[in-house]
Amino acid sequence: MTQEPRLSICVPSRNRQYYFKKTIEGILRSSRTDFELVLVDNSDDPSIMNDYMKEVVKDPRVVYLPSTDRTLSMLDNWERTLEAATGNWVTVIGDDDYIDPDVMIVLRKVVAANPGVEAFAWGALNYMWPSPQTRVQNVMIGFNHNVVKVPRSDSLKGMFGWHKAGIIPKAGFSVYHSAISRPLLEKIKQTFCGRYFEHPTVDYDMAMKVIVTGREFAFCQRPFSVMGSCPESNSFAIGRIDDMKTRVEAFMKELGRNMDEDPELADFPFSSHLGVSSVIGITQQWFKKKYKLNFDGWEKNFAEACARNVEIFREREAFEIVKEGYTAALKKWRRGKFLKYFNPVLIENELGIAISGSNEMGTYIRSDIAGVTTPVELFDIVNAMVMPADMIKVREEGLRYPWDEFMLTIDGERRAGFQPGKGDKRVA
């Protein structure tokens, strides 16, 4: 008999106690008992969370690992987080994020209909915590809530081929904001290096191993979590050159080495200081070299993603600095063969306002709607606007591919789904 799904929601944290507490409080509002909350601190001052957790740990769903006697690297802290998890499904979120435990309603249906599913992802919202450095953003809420199976070939092409990438590959199924089955996690651990996380870029390290090792993937279009970005987070530094350099240097110091100098990267002259596209490229190169994985035809798409990475720098000086860095790397790489695909365009900051409205994809709301100040509050607003979790249908006879499902549009009509990679071609 298939074991009933039980989700471990893992939250590793470091020196962001205010946000960590808000995340904990939001998740523990749930009355569900089919999840555990694994909370792991790695802060310089352990007393802050230790004092706070005295009451929280009375909840039987909570597992708490306090800070050790030394600061751990992000790699090692995430590792001990997963080691402490006991659920047969596992997800990780940041301490400035949020996840709705009601995702279990859909996961249970998915497992019942497709017992072979090994990884389950869902829609995620993006939210920047208010600060003097941030402006109000637009948050897009998609119209659809279909649950579909995802071809492994599409995930491979998106991850390693950088197919239709923005600044990052379009491929999900990391343990970060996705749920991975315990058997697949243990298979990854045994197949690769005897631990869950091996490369310092932990989310993409795991994503690549899930996609290479797993066979059955499912995705729910409806959002169930929020990726937060607080002023102390690494994601907050994206597009801010001084912040980015500071975060990279601190990351390398805690790691105890410069990962850009790993032997697998001898012929890949990119630096983590250049930005997120470069960091992911470095991680992939390391993984492919170490485990002898070949994937052809990705180089052009990667060069174009690097250009998009440069374009997030809206101040001319920062734009030129990062552009120069990528240009130098591309000239050295493969004898400059792919430099011609690197054509960033300066998109200068424009003063404007965040607006609400709809297009063919979904409805946009302001990130400060109704006075929202946390990811939890944003999700509460969105949760009232989308299909209730218990009303989401999962085909009992088995999931279908996206192009076999009907999609809602702005006019409320149901139309045949779009076949990935086929432009506007509709498939009946």
Short mmCIF file of C-alpha atoms in Angstrom, two decimals:
data_model
loop_
_atom_site.label_atom_id
_atom_site.label_comp_id
_atom_site.label_asym_id
_atom_site.label_seq_id
_atom_site.Cartn_x
_atom_site.Cartn_y
_atom_site.Cartn_z
CA MET A 1 0.00 0.00 0.00
CA THR A 2 1.27 3.46 -0.92
CA GLN A 3 2.25 5.50 2.13
CA GLU A 4 0.08 8.56 2.73
CA PRO A 5 1.94 11.74 1.72
CA ARG A 6 3.48 13.73 4.55
CA LEU A 7 5.41 16.88 3.72
CA SER A 8 8.51 18.18 5.46
CA ILE A 9 8.63 21.96 5.02
CA CYS A 10 12.26 22.87 5.67
CA VAL A 11 13.34 26.43 6.49
CA PRO A 12 17.08 27.04 6.95
CA SER A 13 17.91 30.53 8.25
CA ARG A 14 20.83 32.81 8.98
CA ASN A 15 20.73 36.20 10.71
CA ARG A 16 17.27 37.11 9.43
CA GLN A 17 15.28 36.43 12.55
CA TYR A 18 12.53 39.00 11.96
CA TYR A 19 11.59 37.46 8.62
CA PHE A 20 12.10 33.93 9.93
CA LYS A 21 9.56 34.53 12.70
CA LYS A 22 6.98 35.92 10.26
CA THR A 23 7.37 32.85 8.06
CA ILE A 24 6.99 30.48 10.99
CA GLU A 25 3.90 32.27 12.29
CA GLY A 26 2.29 32.20 8.87
CA ILE A 27 2.80 28.49 8.29
CA LEU A 28 1.73 27.42 11.77
CA ARG A 29 -1.66 29.12 11.33
CA SER A 30 -2.63 25.98 9.44
CA SER A 31 -4.56 23.29 11.28
CA ARG A 32 -3.23 20.56 9.00
CA THR A 33 -1.34 17.67 10.59
CA ASP A 34 0.11 16.08 7.44
CA PHE A 35 3.23 18.22 7.44
CA GLU A 36 6.20 18.91 9.70
CA LEU A 37 8.05 22.20 9.92
CA VAL A 38 11.82 21.77 10.11
CA LEU A 39 13.34 25.03 11.35
CA VAL A 40 17.13 25.35 11.30
CA ASP A 41 19.03 28.37 12.58
CA ASN A 42 22.59 29.27 11.60
CA SER A 43 22.87 32.73 13.12
CA ASP A 44 25.75 34.54 14.79
CA ASP A 45 23.58 35.14 17.86
CA PRO A 46 21.76 31.86 18.66
CA SER A 47 19.87 33.31 21.62
CA ILE A 48 17.36 35.24 19.51
CA MET A 49 15.79 32.18 17.90
CA ASN A 50 16.42 29.91 20.88
CA ASP A 51 14.32 32.21 23.07
CA TYR A 52 11.60 32.55 20.43
CA MET A 53 11.41 28.80 19.82
CA LYS A 54 10.73 27.90 23.47
CA GLU A 55 6.99 28.19 22.83
CA VAL A 56 7.00 27.24 19.16
CA VAL A 57 8.54 23.80 19.74
CA LYS A 58 5.52 22.84 21.84
CA ASP A 59 3.72 22.35 18.52
CA PRO A 60 4.26 18.65 17.71
CA ARG A 61 4.66 19.49 14.02
CA VAL A 62 7.85 21.50 14.69
CA VAL A 63 11.43 20.24 14.53
CA TYR A 64 14.04 22.80 15.60
CA LEU A 65 17.79 22.70 15.09
CA PRO A 66 19.54 25.61 16.82
CA SER A 67 22.76 27.23 15.67
CA THR A 68 25.90 25.19 16.24
CA ASP A 69 29.05 26.44 17.96
CA ARG A 70 30.35 27.71 14.61
CA THR A 71 28.92 29.31 11.51
CA LEU A 72 28.12 26.76 8.83
CA SER A 73 28.29 27.33 5.10
CA MET A 74 24.95 27.50 3.32
CA LEU A 75 25.81 24.13 1.80
CA ASP A 76 26.27 22.44 5.17
CA ASN A 77 23.31 24.17 6.78
CA TRP A 78 20.96 23.00 4.02
CA GLU A 79 22.41 19.51 4.34
CA ARG A 80 21.63 19.22 8.03
CA THR A 81 18.18 20.64 7.35
CA LEU A 82 17.29 17.79 5.00
CA GLU A 83 18.94 15.26 7.30
CA ALA A 84 16.47 16.30 10.00
CA ALA A 85 13.39 15.94 7.76
CA THR A 86 11.27 12.80 8.20
CA GLY A 87 8.46 13.31 5.66
CA ASN A 88 8.11 11.15 2.57
CA TRP A 89 7.93 14.40 0.59
CA VAL A 90 10.31 17.30 1.21
CA THR A 91 10.42 20.98 0.23
CA VAL A 92 12.70 23.85 1.22
CA ILE A 93 11.79 27.54 1.37
CA GLY A 94 13.75 30.59 2.44
CA ASP A 95 13.27 32.24 5.81
CA ASP A 96 11.75 35.26 4.04
CA ASP A 97 9.35 33.12 1.96
CA TYR A 98 5.98 31.50 2.57
CA ILE A 99 4.28 28.23 1.64
CA ASP A 100 0.65 27.26 2.14
CA PRO A 101 0.40 23.79 3.77
CA ASP A 102 -2.84 23.33 1.79
CA VAL A 103 -0.59 22.34 -1.11
CA MET A 104 -0.98 18.91 0.49
CA ILE A 105 -4.58 18.79 -0.75
CA VAL A 106 -3.36 18.72 -4.33
CA LEU A 107 -0.26 16.60 -3.68
CA ARG A 108 -2.43 13.89 -2.14
CA LYS A 109 -4.63 13.83 -5.24
CA VAL A 110 -1.62 13.75 -7.54
CA VAL A 111 -0.02 10.80 -5.73
CA ALA A 112 -3.33 8.91 -5.71
CA ALA A 113 -3.77 9.38 -9.46
CA ASN A 114 -0.11 8.99 -10.42
CA PRO A 115 1.72 6.92 -7.78
CA GLY A 116 4.95 7.12 -9.78
CA VAL A 117 5.31 10.90 -9.49
CA GLU A 118 8.67 11.79 -7.93
CA ALA A 119 8.66 15.59 -8.04
CA PHE A 120 5.76 18.03 -7.73
CA ALA A 121 6.00 21.77 -8.38
CA TRP A 122 3.47 24.58 -8.23
CA GLY A 123 3.12 28.22 -9.13
CA ALA A 124 5.09 30.63 -6.95
CA LEU A 125 4.61 34.37 -6.49
CA ASN A 126 7.48 36.84 -6.16
CA TYR A 127 7.51 39.47 -3.43
CA MET A 128 10.01 42.09 -2.30
CA TRP A 129 9.73 43.02 1.34
CA PRO A 130 9.19 46.78 1.80
CA SER A 131 12.35 48.81 2.36
CA PRO A 132 13.72 52.25 1.46
CA GLN A 133 15.50 50.63 -1.51
CA THR A 134 12.42 48.98 -3.06
CA ARG A 135 9.44 50.21 -5.00
CA VAL A 136 5.97 48.73 -5.21
CA GLN A 137 5.92 45.86 -7.70
CA ASN A 138 3.33 44.18 -9.89
CA VAL A 139 2.35 40.65 -8.90
CA MET A 140 0.88 38.45 -11.64
CA ILE A 141 -1.85 35.91 -10.76
CA GLY A 142 -2.42 33.39 -13.53
CA PHE A 143 -5.92 32.40 -14.60
CA ASN A 144 -5.24 28.67 -14.67
CA HIS A 145 -5.00 25.97 -12.03
CA ASN A 146 -4.48 22.83 -14.13
CA VAL A 147 -2.40 19.98 -12.77
CA VAL A 148 -0.31 18.42 -15.53
CA LYS A 149 2.55 16.05 -16.03
CA VAL A 150 5.77 17.51 -17.40
CA PRO A 151 7.91 15.60 -19.90
CA ARG A 152 11.39 14.96 -18.56
CA SER A 153 12.73 15.92 -21.98
CA ASP A 154 11.28 19.43 -21.60
CA SER A 155 12.92 19.85 -18.19
CA LEU A 156 16.27 18.67 -19.56
CA LYS A 157 16.02 21.07 -22.49
CA GLY A 158 15.00 23.95 -20.24
CA MET A 159 17.71 23.35 -17.65
CA PHE A 160 20.73 22.26 -19.68
CA GLY A 161 19.76 23.75 -23.05
CA TRP A 162 18.74 27.14 -21.65
CA HIS A 163 15.76 26.86 -23.99
CA LYS A 164 13.66 30.06 -23.89
CA ALA A 165 15.59 31.19 -20.83
CA GLY A 166 15.38 34.64 -19.31
CA ILE A 167 18.35 35.28 -17.05
CA ILE A 168 17.92 31.77 -15.60
CA PRO A 169 16.95 28.43 -17.15
CA LYS A 170 13.23 27.69 -17.38
CA ALA A 171 13.18 24.43 -15.48
CA GLY A 172 11.71 23.74 -12.08
CA PHE A 173 11.80 20.75 -9.75
CA SER A 174 14.50 21.72 -7.34
CA VAL A 175 13.66 20.93 -3.73
CA TYR A 176 13.37 24.72 -3.39
CA HIS A 177 9.66 25.60 -3.73
CA SER A 178 8.93 22.11 -5.10
CA ALA A 179 8.23 18.84 -3.28
CA ILE A 180 10.58 15.93 -3.94
CA SER A 181 9.71 12.38 -2.94
CA ARG A 182 11.84 10.68 -0.33
CA PRO A 183 12.80 7.76 -2.65
CA LEU A 184 14.14 10.20 -5.25
CA LEU A 185 16.08 12.18 -2.64
CA GLU A 186 17.69 9.01 -1.33
CA LYS A 187 18.48 7.88 -4.86
CA ILE A 188 20.19 11.22 -5.53
CA LYS A 189 22.18 10.89 -2.32
CA GLN A 190 23.35 7.39 -3.20
CA THR A 191 24.00 8.11 -6.89
CA PHE A 192 26.16 11.17 -6.55
CA CYS A 193 28.24 11.90 -3.47
CA GLY A 194 26.60 10.41 -0.38
CA ARG A 195 24.89 13.64 0.62
CA TYR A 196 21.89 15.66 -0.54
CA PHE A 197 23.70 18.86 -1.51
CA GLU A 198 27.11 18.88 -3.13
CA HIS A 199 27.62 22.18 -4.92
CA PRO A 200 27.38 25.53 -3.06
CA THR A 201 24.62 26.70 -5.43
CA VAL A 202 22.34 24.38 -3.54
CA ASP A 203 19.03 24.98 -5.33
CA TYR A 204 20.40 24.41 -8.82
CA ASP A 205 22.63 21.56 -7.66
CA MET A 206 19.50 19.76 -6.51
CA ALA A 207 17.40 20.80 -9.52
CA MET A 208 19.89 19.32 -11.97
CA LYS A 209 20.10 16.07 -10.04
CA VAL A 210 16.30 15.79 -9.76
CA ILE A 211 15.87 16.29 -13.51
CA VAL A 212 18.67 13.88 -14.44
CA THR A 213 17.70 11.19 -11.93
CA GLY A 214 13.90 11.45 -11.76
CA ARG A 215 11.43 10.15 -14.32
CA GLU A 216 7.95 11.46 -13.46
CA PHE A 217 7.18 15.11 -12.78
CA ALA A 218 3.94 17.01 -12.12
CA PHE A 219 3.08 20.69 -11.94
CA CYS A 220 0.10 22.67 -10.62
CA GLN A 221 -0.37 26.09 -12.20
CA ARG A 222 -2.06 27.51 -9.13
CA PRO A 223 0.31 29.35 -6.73
CA PHE A 224 0.96 27.78 -3.36
CA SER A 225 4.05 29.66 -2.21
CA VAL A 226 5.75 33.05 -2.25
CA MET A 227 9.43 33.64 -2.98
CA GLY A 228 10.27 36.56 -0.77
CA SER A 229 13.24 38.87 -1.14
CA CYS A 230 14.20 40.85 1.95
CA PRO A 231 17.02 43.43 2.04
CA GLU A 232 19.37 40.88 3.66
CA SER A 233 18.80 38.17 1.02
CA ASN A 234 21.06 37.29 -1.90
CA SER A 235 18.19 37.72 -4.35
CA PHE A 236 17.73 41.30 -3.18
CA ALA A 237 21.22 42.09 -4.49
CA ILE A 238 20.29 41.17 -8.07
CA GLY A 239 20.70 44.30 -10.18
CA ARG A 240 22.70 46.08 -7.44
CA ILE A 241 26.37 45.72 -8.29
CA ASP A 242 27.91 46.72 -4.95
CA ASP A 243 25.50 44.57 -2.94
CA MET A 244 26.10 41.66 -5.30
CA LYS A 245 29.87 41.75 -4.87
CA THR A 246 29.54 41.96 -1.09
CA ARG A 247 27.17 38.97 -0.95
CA VAL A 248 29.38 36.86 -3.24
CA GLU A 249 32.49 37.59 -1.16
CA ALA A 250 30.69 36.73 2.09
CA PHE A 251 29.33 33.55 0.50
CA MET A 252 32.79 32.40 -0.61
CA LYS A 253 34.29 33.22 2.78
CA GLU A 254 31.74 31.09 4.62
CA LEU A 255 32.18 28.33 2.04
CA GLY A 256 35.91 28.32 2.70
CA ARG A 257 36.95 28.38 -0.95
CA ASN A 258 36.32 30.14 -4.25
CA MET A 259 33.99 27.81 -6.12
CA ASP A 260 34.85 29.59 -9.40
CA GLU A 261 38.29 27.96 -9.15
CA ASP A 262 37.04 24.38 -8.97
CA PRO A 263 39.05 22.18 -11.40
CA GLU A 264 35.98 21.40 -13.49
CA LEU A 265 35.85 25.07 -14.52
CA ALA A 266 39.32 25.36 -16.06
CA ASP A 267 37.87 26.07 -19.52
CA PHE A 268 34.87 28.14 -18.33
CA PRO A 269 36.16 31.68 -17.64
CA PHE A 270 33.08 33.09 -15.94
CA SER A 271 32.88 34.56 -12.43
CA SER A 272 30.16 34.48 -9.80
CA HIS A 273 30.63 38.25 -9.48
CA LEU A 274 29.02 38.74 -12.90
CA GLY A 275 25.54 37.71 -11.81
CA VAL A 276 23.02 34.92 -11.57
CA SER A 277 23.34 33.66 -15.17
CA SER A 278 27.06 33.19 -14.66
CA VAL A 279 26.53 31.47 -11.29
CA ILE A 280 24.13 28.95 -12.79
CA GLY A 281 26.42 28.43 -15.79
CA ILE A 282 29.29 27.71 -13.39
CA THR A 283 27.16 25.23 -11.47
CA GLN A 284 26.10 23.43 -14.63
CA GLN A 285 29.62 23.28 -16.02
CA TRP A 286 30.84 21.78 -12.75
CA PHE A 287 28.03 19.22 -12.74
CA LYS A 288 28.41 18.20 -16.38
CA LYS A 289 32.17 17.84 -16.14
CA LYS A 290 32.16 15.94 -12.87
CA TYR A 291 29.43 13.50 -13.91
CA LYS A 292 30.30 13.34 -17.62
CA LEU A 293 26.96 14.65 -18.86
CA ASN A 294 26.82 15.83 -22.46
CA PHE A 295 24.21 18.30 -23.68
CA ASP A 296 24.71 19.99 -27.03
CA GLY A 297 23.43 23.26 -28.42
CA TRP A 298 23.13 25.31 -25.22
CA GLU A 299 25.89 27.83 -25.77
CA LYS A 300 23.97 30.36 -27.89
CA ASN A 301 21.05 30.37 -25.46
CA PHE A 302 23.43 30.83 -22.53
CA ALA A 303 25.11 33.84 -24.18
CA GLU A 304 21.69 35.40 -24.74
CA ALA A 305 20.78 34.77 -21.09
CA CYS A 306 23.99 36.53 -20.05
CA ALA A 307 22.83 39.56 -22.06
CA ARG A 308 19.50 39.53 -20.23
CA ASN A 309 21.46 39.36 -16.96
CA VAL A 310 23.33 42.54 -17.87
CA GLU A 311 20.06 44.29 -18.71
CA ILE A 312 18.78 44.08 -15.14
CA PHE A 313 21.42 46.69 -14.25
CA ARG A 314 19.57 49.92 -15.02
CA GLU A 315 22.27 52.42 -14.06
CA ARG A 316 24.66 53.04 -16.94
CA GLU A 317 27.87 52.67 -14.91
CA ALA A 318 26.82 49.32 -13.42
CA PHE A 319 25.52 48.16 -16.79
CA GLU A 320 28.86 48.89 -18.46
CA ILE A 321 30.88 47.22 -15.71
CA VAL A 322 28.90 43.98 -15.87
CA LYS A 323 28.75 44.07 -19.66
CA GLU A 324 32.53 44.41 -19.79
CA GLY A 325 32.94 41.45 -17.44
CA TYR A 326 30.70 39.18 -19.49
CA THR A 327 32.31 40.36 -22.73
CA ALA A 328 35.77 39.46 -21.44
CA ALA A 329 34.58 36.01 -20.38
CA LEU A 330 32.81 35.34 -23.68
CA LYS A 331 35.92 36.37 -25.64
CA LYS A 332 38.00 33.80 -23.75
CA TRP A 333 35.35 31.06 -23.91
CA ARG A 334 35.34 28.84 -27.00
CA ARG A 335 37.55 31.39 -28.83
CA GLY A 336 34.80 33.97 -28.71
CA LYS A 337 32.50 31.90 -30.90
CA PHE A 338 29.35 32.91 -29.00
CA LEU A 339 30.14 36.56 -28.32
CA LYS A 340 27.98 37.57 -31.31
CA TYR A 341 24.87 36.39 -29.44
CA PHE A 342 25.62 38.68 -26.50
CA ASN A 343 23.89 41.98 -27.24
CA PRO A 344 22.61 43.60 -24.03
CA VAL A 345 20.66 46.84 -24.28
CA LEU A 346 20.62 49.42 -21.50
CA ILE A 347 17.11 49.78 -20.11
CA GLU A 348 17.35 52.81 -17.87
CA ASN A 349 15.24 53.21 -14.78
CA GLU A 350 11.95 54.87 -15.43
CA LEU A 351 9.79 56.54 -12.87
CA GLY A 352 6.37 54.98 -12.91
CA ILE A 353 3.67 53.39 -10.84
CA ALA A 354 2.66 49.79 -10.33
CA ILE A 355 -0.77 49.23 -11.85
CA SER A 356 -3.46 46.59 -11.71
CA GLY A 357 -5.18 44.93 -14.63
CA SER A 358 -5.37 41.80 -16.76
CA ASN A 359 -3.94 40.41 -19.97
CA GLU A 360 -4.06 37.01 -21.67
CA MET A 361 -1.84 35.48 -18.98
CA GLY A 362 -3.58 36.62 -15.82
CA THR A 363 -4.39 39.49 -13.49
CA TYR A 364 -1.84 41.92 -12.02
CA ILE A 365 -2.14 43.39 -8.55
CA ARG A 366 0.10 45.79 -6.65
CA SER A 367 2.43 44.18 -4.13
CA ASP A 368 1.15 46.58 -1.46
CA ILE A 369 -2.52 45.85 -2.12
CA ALA A 370 -4.67 46.30 1.01
CA GLY A 371 -1.58 47.33 2.99
CA VAL A 372 0.35 44.09 2.45
CA THR A 373 3.77 44.08 4.17
CA THR A 374 4.72 40.36 4.23
CA PRO A 375 4.61 37.34 1.90
CA VAL A 376 1.98 35.78 4.17
CA GLU A 377 -0.33 38.77 3.79
CA LEU A 378 0.18 38.81 0.01
CA PHE A 379 -0.67 35.14 -0.22
CA ASP A 380 -3.85 35.65 1.80
CA ILE A 381 -5.01 38.18 -0.81
CA VAL A 382 -4.13 35.93 -3.73
CA ASN A 383 -5.64 32.89 -2.04
CA ALA A 384 -9.01 34.65 -2.02
CA MET A 385 -8.75 35.32 -5.77
CA VAL A 386 -7.80 31.88 -7.11
CA MET A 387 -9.44 28.45 -7.22
CA PRO A 388 -9.72 27.02 -3.67
CA ALA A 389 -7.26 24.19 -3.17
CA ASP A 390 -9.96 21.63 -2.38
CA MET A 391 -11.74 22.42 -5.66
CA ILE A 392 -8.73 21.79 -7.89
CA LYS A 393 -9.38 18.72 -9.99
CA VAL A 394 -6.78 16.05 -10.65
CA ARG A 395 -7.66 13.47 -13.29
CA GLU A 396 -8.15 10.20 -11.42
CA GLU A 397 -7.29 8.25 -14.57
CA GLY A 398 -3.90 9.98 -14.71
CA LEU A 399 -2.40 13.38 -15.47
CA ARG A 400 -2.16 14.74 -19.00
CA TYR A 401 0.46 16.89 -20.68
CA PRO A 402 -0.06 20.70 -20.77
CA TRP A 403 -1.00 20.71 -24.45
CA ASP A 404 -3.85 18.29 -23.73
CA GLU A 405 -5.46 20.58 -21.18
CA PHE A 406 -7.77 23.52 -21.76
CA MET A 407 -6.63 26.92 -20.56
CA LEU A 408 -8.72 29.84 -19.33
CA THR A 409 -8.19 33.21 -21.00
CA ILE A 410 -9.02 36.81 -20.14
CA ASP A 411 -12.48 36.49 -21.70
CA GLY A 412 -13.29 33.47 -19.52
CA GLU A 413 -13.30 31.05 -22.42
CA ARG A 414 -11.63 27.65 -22.32
CA ARG A 415 -9.21 27.08 -25.17
CA ALA A 416 -6.96 24.22 -26.10
CA GLY A 417 -3.57 24.30 -24.43
CA PHE A 418 -0.45 25.48 -26.22
CA GLN A 419 2.20 23.00 -27.22
CA PRO A 420 5.53 23.96 -25.66
CA GLY A 421 8.07 25.10 -28.21
CA LYS A 422 5.51 25.36 -31.02
CA GLY A 423 4.73 29.05 -30.79
CA ASP A 424 1.03 29.70 -31.19
CA LYS A 425 0.08 26.25 -32.41
CA ARG A 426 -3.00 24.94 -30.64
CA VAL A 427 -3.39 21.26 -30.03
CA ALA A 428 -6.90 19.87 -29.78
#
